[in-house]
Amino acid sequence: EVQVVESGGGLVQPGGSLRLSCVASGFTFSNYWMTWVRQGPGKGLEWVANIKGDEIEKYYMRSAKGRFTISRVNAENSLYLQINNLRAEDTAVYYCARILYSPYNNCPLIDYWGQGTQVTVSS
Amino acid sequence: DIQMTQSPSSLSASVGDRVTITCRASQTINNYLNWYQQKPGKAPKVLIYAASMLRDGVPTRFSGSGSGTEFTLSISSLQPEDSGNYYCHQSYGSLTWTFGQGTKIEIK
C-alpha cells in the first residue's frame, strides 16, 4: 500500500526556519518525482515545488525561490522541504505527494497525498 | 507562469442534477489537466487526469472534457457524497504547476 507521511510542522516566529519531512512507503521511491503542495487557511491549493527521482531536476513556484529548498534522500525514502525566513503568508497545511506520469499521454498527476502537516507563522 | 481561471467559485445543486465546472488556461496546456476533489480536513483525491481519463475507482458520473485552453468537469447526476471542493490543476509548463481557485459544491 502506498503511503506518504509528513512531519515537522509547528508554530514558528516570523523570520524563523523549518524543515518539513515526508517518509514514503509501498513503492520504489527513487523512481518517482515528488511534490509539495500547500493550502492556506480557508484557501485553495498552491503548488510549491517538484523534485525528480535522482534529485537532478527541481522546480519551484515563483514566490518560493530563494526561501524554499526541496530535497530527498532516496536511501531513506524521505522527502524534505526547508523553508527559511518564514512569513505569515506561509501559514498553511503542507502536503507531500507522489507524482505519476500517465501512460496515456505522459501527463503528470498527483496520485497519492499525505495527510498534511500544519505550519503556523506567528509571533 | 500559466494561469488557471476556474468557475464558478461555488454552486448549489440538487441531488440528480447535472453540474459543470470550467477551467481556462492562459495558454495551451496540451491536455495536461487534472481534476481533484477535496473533502473538509482531507487531502485531495484525483478524479480525472489528462483532461478526460477517469481515475480507477472513481464513479462514472464524473467526466472531463476539453483541449487546448478550455476544460470542463461534469457530474452527470449529483450525489450527496459529491459535496466538497474541486480543483483543476495544470501540469504542463516546464513542471511549474498551477491550480485553479477551486469550486465549492453544496447539495441543496
PDB file of C-alpha atoms in Angstrom:
ATOM      1  CA  GLU A   1       0.000   0.000   0.000  1.00  0.00           C
ATOM      2  CA  VAL A   2       1.375   3.388  -0.993  1.00  0.00           C
ATOM      3  CA  GLN A   3       1.724   5.793   1.919  1.00  0.00           C
ATOM      4  CA  VAL A   4       3.313   9.182   2.439  1.00  0.00           C
ATOM      5  CA  VAL A   5       3.509  10.669   5.916  1.00  0.00           C
ATOM      6  CA  GLU A   6       4.566  14.230   6.653  1.00  0.00           C
ATOM      7  CA  SER A   7       6.004  15.651   9.847  1.00  0.00           C
ATOM      8  CA  GLY A   8       7.909  18.658  11.089  1.00  0.00           C
ATOM      9  CA  GLY A   9       5.236  21.338  11.100  1.00  0.00           C
ATOM     10  CA  GLY A  10       4.593  23.635  14.029  1.00  0.00           C
ATOM     11  CA  LEU A  11       4.388  27.190  15.309  1.00  0.00           C
ATOM     12  CA  VAL A  12       7.290  29.357  14.180  1.00  0.00           C
ATOM     13  CA  GLN A  13       8.019  33.034  14.608  1.00  0.00           C
ATOM     14  CA  PRO A  14       8.331  35.269  11.544  1.00  0.00           C
ATOM     15  CA  GLY A  15      11.851  35.074  10.173  1.00  0.00           C
ATOM     16  CA  GLY A  16      12.369  31.571  11.525  1.00  0.00           C
ATOM     17  CA  SER A  17      13.111  28.358   9.665  1.00  0.00           C
ATOM     18  CA  LEU A  18      11.505  24.954   9.456  1.00  0.00           C
ATOM     19  CA  ARG A  19      12.326  21.650   7.806  1.00  0.00           C
ATOM     20  CA  LEU A  20       9.375  19.541   6.783  1.00  0.00           C
ATOM     21  CA  SER A  21       9.857  15.797   6.304  1.00  0.00           C
ATOM     22  CA  CYS A  22       7.950  13.128   4.450  1.00  0.00           C
ATOM     23  CA  VAL A  23       8.508   9.383   4.593  1.00  0.00           C
ATOM     24  CA  ALA A  24       7.181   7.247   1.766  1.00  0.00           C
ATOM     25  CA  SER A  25       6.443   3.535   1.617  1.00  0.00           C
ATOM     26  CA  GLY A  26       4.814   0.974  -0.632  1.00  0.00           C
ATOM     27  CA  PHE A  27       6.636   1.954  -3.831  1.00  0.00           C
ATOM     28  CA  THR A  28      10.148   2.364  -5.227  1.00  0.00           C
ATOM     29  CA  PHE A  29      10.727   5.907  -4.017  1.00  0.00           C
ATOM     30  CA  SER A  30      13.706   6.704  -6.240  1.00  0.00           C
ATOM     31  CA  ASN A  31      11.651   6.032  -9.401  1.00  0.00           C
ATOM     32  CA  TYR A  32       9.172   8.833  -8.760  1.00  0.00           C
ATOM     33  CA  TRP A  33       9.065  12.586  -8.921  1.00  0.00           C
ATOM     34  CA  MET A  34       7.683  14.016  -5.683  1.00  0.00           C
ATOM     35  CA  THR A  35       5.946  17.288  -4.897  1.00  0.00           C
ATOM     36  CA  TRP A  36       4.974  19.649  -2.083  1.00  0.00           C
ATOM     37  CA  VAL A  37       1.598  21.420  -2.243  1.00  0.00           C
ATOM     38  CA  ARG A  38       0.285  23.797   0.409  1.00  0.00           C
ATOM     39  CA  GLN A  39      -3.119  25.127   1.429  1.00  0.00           C
ATOM     40  CA  GLY A  40      -3.579  28.250   3.480  1.00  0.00           C
ATOM     41  CA  PRO A  41      -6.450  28.513   5.979  1.00  0.00           C
ATOM     42  CA  GLY A  42      -9.695  28.596   4.063  1.00  0.00           C
ATOM     43  CA  LYS A  43      -7.819  28.876   0.780  1.00  0.00           C
ATOM     44  CA  GLY A  44      -7.191  26.774  -2.300  1.00  0.00           C
ATOM     45  CA  LEU A  45      -4.320  24.519  -3.228  1.00  0.00           C
ATOM     46  CA  GLU A  46      -0.979  26.075  -4.096  1.00  0.00           C
ATOM     47  CA  TRP A  47       1.811  24.113  -5.744  1.00  0.00           C
ATOM     48  CA  VAL A  48       5.183  24.693  -4.039  1.00  0.00           C
ATOM     49  CA  ALA A  49       7.923  22.512  -5.579  1.00  0.00           C
ATOM     50  CA  ASN A  50       8.748  19.329  -7.524  1.00  0.00           C
ATOM     51  CA  ILE A  51      11.836  17.123  -7.444  1.00  0.00           C
ATOM     52  CA  LYS A  52      12.916  14.356  -9.799  1.00  0.00           C
ATOM     53  CA  GLY A  53      13.771  10.883  -8.531  1.00  0.00           C
ATOM     54  CA  ASP A  54      17.508  11.389  -8.986  1.00  0.00           C
ATOM     55  CA  GLU A  55      17.299  14.899  -7.480  1.00  0.00           C
ATOM     56  CA  ILE A  56      18.852  16.398 -10.637  1.00  0.00           C
ATOM     57  CA  GLU A  57      15.799  18.480 -11.531  1.00  0.00           C
ATOM     58  CA  LYS A  58      13.949  20.736  -9.111  1.00  0.00           C
ATOM     59  CA  TYR A  59      11.227  23.269  -9.811  1.00  0.00           C
ATOM     60  CA  TYR A  60       9.692  25.887  -7.537  1.00  0.00           C
ATOM     61  CA  MET A  61       6.734  28.227  -7.529  1.00  0.00           C
ATOM     62  CA  ARG A  62       7.856  31.736  -8.394  1.00  0.00           C
ATOM     63  CA  SER A  63       7.447  33.082  -4.867  1.00  0.00           C
ATOM     64  CA  ALA A  64       9.378  30.134  -3.331  1.00  0.00           C
ATOM     65  CA  LYS A  65      12.713  30.727  -4.964  1.00  0.00           C
ATOM     66  CA  GLY A  66      15.426  31.650  -2.523  1.00  0.00           C
ATOM     67  CA  ARG A  67      13.492  30.666   0.629  1.00  0.00           C
ATOM     68  CA  PHE A  68      12.327  27.137  -0.112  1.00  0.00           C
ATOM     69  CA  THR A  69      14.564  24.139  -0.818  1.00  0.00           C
ATOM     70  CA  ILE A  70      13.229  20.743  -1.813  1.00  0.00           C
ATOM     71  CA  SER A  71      15.473  17.711  -1.340  1.00  0.00           C
ATOM     72  CA  ARG A  72      15.320  13.967  -0.912  1.00  0.00           C
ATOM     73  CA  VAL A  73      17.298  11.018   0.450  1.00  0.00           C
ATOM     74  CA  ASN A  74      16.317   8.005  -1.589  1.00  0.00           C
ATOM     75  CA  ALA A  75      18.109   5.555   0.692  1.00  0.00           C
ATOM     76  CA  GLU A  76      15.739   6.657   3.457  1.00  0.00           C
ATOM     77  CA  ASN A  77      12.607   7.034   1.273  1.00  0.00           C
ATOM     78  CA  SER A  78      12.453  10.601   2.521  1.00  0.00           C
ATOM     79  CA  LEU A  79      11.467  13.954   1.032  1.00  0.00           C
ATOM     80  CA  TYR A  80      12.203  17.309   2.651  1.00  0.00           C
ATOM     81  CA  LEU A  81      11.193  20.951   2.352  1.00  0.00           C
ATOM     82  CA  GLN A  82      13.403  23.540   4.017  1.00  0.00           C
ATOM     83  CA  ILE A  83      11.682  26.902   4.469  1.00  0.00           C
ATOM     84  CA  ASN A  84      13.712  29.905   5.605  1.00  0.00           C
ATOM     85  CA  ASN A  85      12.724  33.437   6.589  1.00  0.00           C
ATOM     86  CA  LEU A  86       9.151  32.314   7.251  1.00  0.00           C
ATOM     87  CA  ARG A  87       6.377  34.833   6.722  1.00  0.00           C
ATOM     88  CA  ALA A  88       2.784  34.943   7.947  1.00  0.00           C
ATOM     89  CA  GLU A  89       1.605  34.114   4.426  1.00  0.00           C
ATOM     90  CA  ASP A  90       3.470  30.787   4.620  1.00  0.00           C
ATOM     91  CA  THR A  91       0.929  29.620   7.206  1.00  0.00           C
ATOM     92  CA  ALA A  92      -0.663  26.559   5.623  1.00  0.00           C
ATOM     93  CA  VAL A  93      -1.080  22.821   5.636  1.00  0.00           C
ATOM     94  CA  TYR A  94       1.815  21.383   3.632  1.00  0.00           C
ATOM     95  CA  TYR A  95       1.161  18.204   1.694  1.00  0.00           C
ATOM     96  CA  CYS A  96       3.795  15.788   0.435  1.00  0.00           C
ATOM     97  CA  ALA A  97       2.655  13.799  -2.584  1.00  0.00           C
ATOM     98  CA  ARG A  98       3.742  11.420  -5.311  1.00  0.00           C
ATOM     99  CA  ILE A  99       3.711  12.332  -8.992  1.00  0.00           C
ATOM    100  CA  LEU A 100       2.595   9.759 -11.520  1.00  0.00           C
ATOM    101  CA  TYR A 101       3.116  10.097 -15.261  1.00  0.00           C
ATOM    102  CA  SER A 102       0.033   8.971 -17.134  1.00  0.00           C
ATOM    103  CA  PRO A 103       0.684   6.108 -19.564  1.00  0.00           C
ATOM    104  CA  TYR A 104      -1.982   7.716 -21.766  1.00  0.00           C
ATOM    105  CA  ASN A 105      -0.113  10.867 -22.802  1.00  0.00           C
ATOM    106  CA  ASN A 106       2.612  11.263 -20.170  1.00  0.00           C
ATOM    107  CA  CYS A 107       0.552  13.856 -18.325  1.00  0.00           C
ATOM    108  CA  PRO A 108       1.845  14.234 -14.756  1.00  0.00           C
ATOM    109  CA  LEU A 109      -0.737  13.918 -11.997  1.00  0.00           C
ATOM    110  CA  ILE A 110      -0.629  13.726  -8.218  1.00  0.00           C
ATOM    111  CA  ASP A 111      -1.839  10.261  -7.305  1.00  0.00           C
ATOM    112  CA  TYR A 112      -1.003   9.806  -3.610  1.00  0.00           C
ATOM    113  CA  TRP A 113      -1.093  12.534  -0.957  1.00  0.00           C
ATOM    114  CA  GLY A 114      -0.095  12.584   2.689  1.00  0.00           C
ATOM    115  CA  GLN A 115      -2.414  13.871   5.394  1.00  0.00           C
ATOM    116  CA  GLY A 116      -0.514  17.161   5.603  1.00  0.00           C
ATOM    117  CA  THR A 117       1.479  18.946   8.292  1.00  0.00           C
ATOM    118  CA  GLN A 118       0.408  22.326   9.688  1.00  0.00           C
ATOM    119  CA  VAL A 119       2.830  25.246   9.617  1.00  0.00           C
ATOM    120  CA  THR A 120       1.799  28.357  11.530  1.00  0.00           C
ATOM    121  CA  VAL A 121       3.894  31.502  11.368  1.00  0.00           C
ATOM    122  CA  SER A 122       3.055  33.911  14.151  1.00  0.00           C
ATOM    123  CA  SER A 123       4.685  35.911  16.884  1.00  0.00           C
TER     124      SER A 123
ATOM    125  CA  ASP B   1       3.634  31.220 -15.490  1.00  0.00           C
ATOM    126  CA  ILE B   2       0.451  29.616 -16.748  1.00  0.00           C
ATOM    127  CA  GLN B   3      -2.644  30.975 -15.011  1.00  0.00           C
ATOM    128  CA  MET B   4      -5.760  28.884 -14.436  1.00  0.00           C
ATOM    129  CA  THR B   5      -9.173  30.526 -14.157  1.00  0.00           C
ATOM    130  CA  GLN B   6     -11.805  28.250 -12.632  1.00  0.00           C
ATOM    131  CA  SER B   7     -15.520  28.959 -12.492  1.00  0.00           C
ATOM    132  CA  PRO B   8     -17.866  29.119 -10.750  1.00  0.00           C
ATOM    133  CA  SER B   9     -16.304  29.622  -7.325  1.00  0.00           C
ATOM    134  CA  SER B  10     -19.302  27.917  -5.760  1.00  0.00           C
ATOM    135  CA  LEU B  11     -22.549  26.289  -6.769  1.00  0.00           C
ATOM    136  CA  SER B  12     -25.555  24.790  -5.094  1.00  0.00           C
ATOM    137  CA  ALA B  13     -27.459  21.994  -6.801  1.00  0.00           C
ATOM    138  CA  SER B  14     -29.904  19.239  -6.042  1.00  0.00           C
ATOM    139  CA  VAL B  15     -29.344  15.511  -5.979  1.00  0.00           C
ATOM    140  CA  GLY B  16     -29.677  14.210  -9.529  1.00  0.00           C
ATOM    141  CA  ASP B  17     -28.706  17.486 -11.192  1.00  0.00           C
ATOM    142  CA  ARG B  18     -26.002  17.711 -13.819  1.00  0.00           C
ATOM    143  CA  VAL B  19     -23.262  20.153 -12.826  1.00  0.00           C
ATOM    144  CA  THR B  20     -20.335  21.532 -14.792  1.00  0.00           C
ATOM    145  CA  ILE B  21     -17.180  23.297 -13.687  1.00  0.00           C
ATOM    146  CA  THR B  22     -14.939  25.112 -16.160  1.00  0.00           C
ATOM    147  CA  CYS B  23     -11.221  25.818 -16.146  1.00  0.00           C
ATOM    148  CA  ARG B  24      -9.469  28.108 -18.596  1.00  0.00           C
ATOM    149  CA  ALA B  25      -5.697  28.174 -19.049  1.00  0.00           C
ATOM    150  CA  SER B  26      -3.819  31.327 -20.036  1.00  0.00           C
ATOM    151  CA  GLN B  27      -2.069  29.338 -22.793  1.00  0.00           C
ATOM    152  CA  THR B  28      -2.419  25.917 -24.354  1.00  0.00           C
ATOM    153  CA  ILE B  29      -1.510  23.097 -21.947  1.00  0.00           C
ATOM    154  CA  ASN B  30      -1.618  20.088 -24.283  1.00  0.00           C
ATOM    155  CA  ASN B  31      -4.375  18.373 -22.237  1.00  0.00           C
ATOM    156  CA  TYR B  32      -2.119  18.218 -19.167  1.00  0.00           C
ATOM    157  CA  LEU B  33      -5.119  18.992 -16.995  1.00  0.00           C
ATOM    158  CA  ASN B  34      -6.241  17.119 -13.894  1.00  0.00           C
ATOM    159  CA  TRP B  35      -9.240  17.449 -11.586  1.00  0.00           C
ATOM    160  CA  TYR B  36      -9.219  16.799  -7.828  1.00  0.00           C
ATOM    161  CA  GLN B  37     -11.934  16.525  -5.196  1.00  0.00           C
ATOM    162  CA  GLN B  38     -11.228  17.598  -1.633  1.00  0.00           C
ATOM    163  CA  LYS B  39     -13.402  16.951   1.388  1.00  0.00           C
ATOM    164  CA  PRO B  40     -13.054  19.136   4.516  1.00  0.00           C
ATOM    165  CA  GLY B  41      -9.980  18.228   6.544  1.00  0.00           C
ATOM    166  CA  LYS B  42      -8.800  15.667   3.998  1.00  0.00           C
ATOM    167  CA  ALA B  43      -6.167  15.522   1.293  1.00  0.00           C
ATOM    168  CA  PRO B  44      -7.298  15.977  -2.314  1.00  0.00           C
ATOM    169  CA  LYS B  45      -8.086  12.955  -4.462  1.00  0.00           C
ATOM    170  CA  VAL B  46      -7.615  12.811  -8.229  1.00  0.00           C
ATOM    171  CA  LEU B  47     -10.782  12.212 -10.242  1.00  0.00           C
ATOM    172  CA  ILE B  48      -9.790  12.943 -13.828  1.00  0.00           C
ATOM    173  CA  TYR B  49      -6.321  13.131 -15.389  1.00  0.00           C
ATOM    174  CA  ALA B  50      -5.099  14.115 -18.831  1.00  0.00           C
ATOM    175  CA  ALA B  51      -8.301  16.127 -19.301  1.00  0.00           C
ATOM    176  CA  SER B  52     -10.624  13.176 -19.866  1.00  0.00           C
ATOM    177  CA  MET B  53      -9.250   9.993 -18.295  1.00  0.00           C
ATOM    178  CA  LEU B  54     -11.232   8.655 -15.344  1.00  0.00           C
ATOM    179  CA  ARG B  55      -9.046   7.547 -12.454  1.00  0.00           C
ATOM    180  CA  ASP B  56      -9.591   3.921 -11.375  1.00  0.00           C
ATOM    181  CA  GLY B  57     -12.306   3.624  -8.754  1.00  0.00           C
ATOM    182  CA  VAL B  58     -13.904   6.994  -9.493  1.00  0.00           C
ATOM    183  CA  PRO B  59     -17.643   6.784 -10.254  1.00  0.00           C
ATOM    184  CA  THR B  60     -18.548   7.065 -13.918  1.00  0.00           C
ATOM    185  CA  ARG B  61     -20.872  10.016 -13.248  1.00  0.00           C
ATOM    186  CA  PHE B  62     -17.674  12.103 -13.279  1.00  0.00           C
ATOM    187  CA  SER B  63     -16.292  13.057 -16.669  1.00  0.00           C
ATOM    188  CA  GLY B  64     -13.803  15.509 -18.093  1.00  0.00           C
ATOM    189  CA  SER B  65     -13.508  17.128 -21.471  1.00  0.00           C
ATOM    190  CA  GLY B  66     -11.747  19.889 -23.306  1.00  0.00           C
ATOM    191  CA  SER B  67      -8.496  20.641 -25.025  1.00  0.00           C
ATOM    192  CA  GLY B  68      -6.099  23.496 -25.604  1.00  0.00           C
ATOM    193  CA  THR B  69      -7.138  26.084 -23.054  1.00  0.00           C
ATOM    194  CA  GLU B  70     -10.757  25.230 -22.132  1.00  0.00           C
ATOM    195  CA  PHE B  71     -11.633  22.280 -19.903  1.00  0.00           C
ATOM    196  CA  THR B  72     -14.710  21.084 -18.049  1.00  0.00           C
ATOM    197  CA  LEU B  73     -15.514  18.686 -15.244  1.00  0.00           C
ATOM    198  CA  SER B  74     -19.051  17.348 -15.280  1.00  0.00           C
ATOM    199  CA  ILE B  75     -21.024  15.344 -12.776  1.00  0.00           C
ATOM    200  CA  SER B  76     -23.915  13.722 -14.632  1.00  0.00           C
ATOM    201  CA  SER B  77     -26.154  13.047 -11.629  1.00  0.00           C
ATOM    202  CA  LEU B  78     -25.085  14.794  -8.452  1.00  0.00           C
ATOM    203  CA  GLN B  79     -24.992  12.647  -5.326  1.00  0.00           C
ATOM    204  CA  PRO B  80     -24.902  13.743  -1.659  1.00  0.00           C
ATOM    205  CA  GLU B  81     -21.327  12.472  -1.297  1.00  0.00           C
ATOM    206  CA  ASP B  82     -20.170  14.793  -4.100  1.00  0.00           C
ATOM    207  CA  SER B  83     -20.241  17.849  -1.862  1.00  0.00           C
ATOM    208  CA  GLY B  84     -16.817  19.366  -1.362  1.00  0.00           C
ATOM    209  CA  ASN B  85     -14.240  21.428  -3.178  1.00  0.00           C
ATOM    210  CA  TYR B  86     -12.996  20.728  -6.686  1.00  0.00           C
ATOM    211  CA  TYR B  87      -9.760  21.954  -8.226  1.00  0.00           C
ATOM    212  CA  CYS B  88      -8.332  21.887 -11.699  1.00  0.00           C
ATOM    213  CA  HIS B  89      -4.571  21.503 -11.998  1.00  0.00           C
ATOM    214  CA  GLN B  90      -2.331  22.169 -14.991  1.00  0.00           C
ATOM    215  CA  SER B  91       0.786  20.006 -15.061  1.00  0.00           C
ATOM    216  CA  TYR B  92       2.300  21.398 -18.252  1.00  0.00           C
ATOM    217  CA  GLY B  93       4.537  24.458 -18.172  1.00  0.00           C
ATOM    218  CA  SER B  94       8.038  23.035 -17.589  1.00  0.00           C
ATOM    219  CA  LEU B  95       6.931  21.442 -14.350  1.00  0.00           C
ATOM    220  CA  THR B  96       5.903  24.758 -12.825  1.00  0.00           C
ATOM    221  CA  TRP B  97       2.343  23.936 -11.944  1.00  0.00           C
ATOM    222  CA  THR B  98      -0.769  25.861 -11.012  1.00  0.00           C
ATOM    223  CA  PHE B  99      -4.156  25.008  -9.544  1.00  0.00           C
ATOM    224  CA  GLY B 100      -7.440  26.682 -10.252  1.00  0.00           C
ATOM    225  CA  GLN B 101      -9.004  28.726  -7.453  1.00  0.00           C
ATOM    226  CA  GLY B 102     -11.445  25.945  -6.620  1.00  0.00           C
ATOM    227  CA  THR B 103     -15.193  25.347  -6.801  1.00  0.00           C
ATOM    228  CA  LYS B 104     -17.251  24.569  -3.737  1.00  0.00           C
ATOM    229  CA  ILE B 105     -20.200  22.278  -4.447  1.00  0.00           C
ATOM    230  CA  GLU B 106     -23.068  22.327  -1.995  1.00  0.00           C
ATOM    231  CA  ILE B 107     -26.036  19.978  -2.097  1.00  0.00           C
ATOM    232  CA  LYS B 108     -29.408  21.702  -1.725  1.00  0.00           C
TER     233      LYS B 108
END
